[in-house]
C-alpha cells in the first residue's frame, strides 16, 4: 500500500506529521529517506512536537540516537548516515524498534536489512524551495491501514 502526499509549505509538512503522530504507538518504526536537506529532520521535529516532546529536537547526525519523552510515548530519533552495518549491529537497534516507544530513523535504507519487517517507509523528494513530496510505503497490514486512513482523510 502506498500513499503520496504533496506538501507545498512547511505548514503542510507539519499537517502530515500531525496526522501520522495521531496513529503512533509503542513499536512504531518510521523509516525516513531522501537527499541531504530533503526534510527528514524537519519532519522528525514536527512529529516530536505533535507527540508533545518538550524543548528542542536536534539532528542526531553526530549522536546517532537521541531519546525523548513525549506526552504518552518515548521517542527514539536516529540518524544512521555515519554508521556501518557492523556498527549498527553492535548498537542493538532491535531494543529500540521493538521497545516501548516510537522510532524515527533518518537514512533508514542504509540499514535496510536490520529494519523490522513491519514499518512505514517515507521517502521525501525535494520539488522546490518549500515543496516536498512524501512517498509513504506501508510494510505490513497495520501500516497499510494507516495509509488507507490518511488517503480517506484527504491528507
Ligand atoms: N515543506 C517543507 N518540508 C520540510 N522541510 C522544508 C520544507 N520547506 C522547506 N524546508 C526546509 O528544508 C530543510 C530541510 O532540512 P533537514 O535538516 O530537515 O533535512 P534532512 O533531510 O534531515 O537533511 P540531512 O540529510 O542533512 O539530515 C530545512 O531548512 C527546512 O526548513
Ligand atoms: Mg537530518
XYZ file of N, CA, C and O in Angstrom, residues 1 18 34 54 62 73 75 82 105 109 123 140:
48
model
N 0.846 -1.195 0.000
C 0.000 0.000 0.000
C 0.886 1.252 0.000
O 1.843 1.322 0.766
N 1.451 15.606 11.953
C 0.420 15.534 12.995
C -0.532 14.370 12.728
O -0.936 13.655 13.650
N 15.668 10.201 1.788
C 15.593 11.400 0.946
C 16.937 12.089 0.982
O 17.707 11.912 1.930
N 8.881 18.079 24.798
C 9.215 19.468 25.118
C 10.633 19.814 24.646
O 11.492 18.940 24.559
N 25.307 13.377 14.698
C 26.549 13.068 15.415
C 26.336 12.177 16.624
O 27.225 11.440 17.027
N 4.314 8.702 24.982
C 5.235 7.697 24.450
C 6.653 8.251 24.367
O 6.837 9.426 24.047
N 10.207 8.723 22.448
C 10.582 8.849 21.040
C 12.071 8.566 20.909
O 12.882 9.120 21.652
N 26.096 7.907 9.302
C 27.522 7.649 9.532
C 27.815 6.250 10.042
O 28.952 5.952 10.394
N 13.876 6.819 11.995
C 15.230 6.553 11.507
C 15.515 7.371 10.259
O 14.889 7.151 9.208
N 17.318 3.477 4.796
C 17.613 2.472 3.768
C 19.056 1.979 3.859
O 19.374 0.901 3.365
N 9.792 8.304 1.828
C 10.846 8.894 1.011
C 10.449 10.326 0.708
O 9.360 10.583 0.173
N 3.453 -4.159 5.940
C 2.630 -4.793 6.972
C 1.226 -4.226 6.980
O 0.988 -3.098 6.559
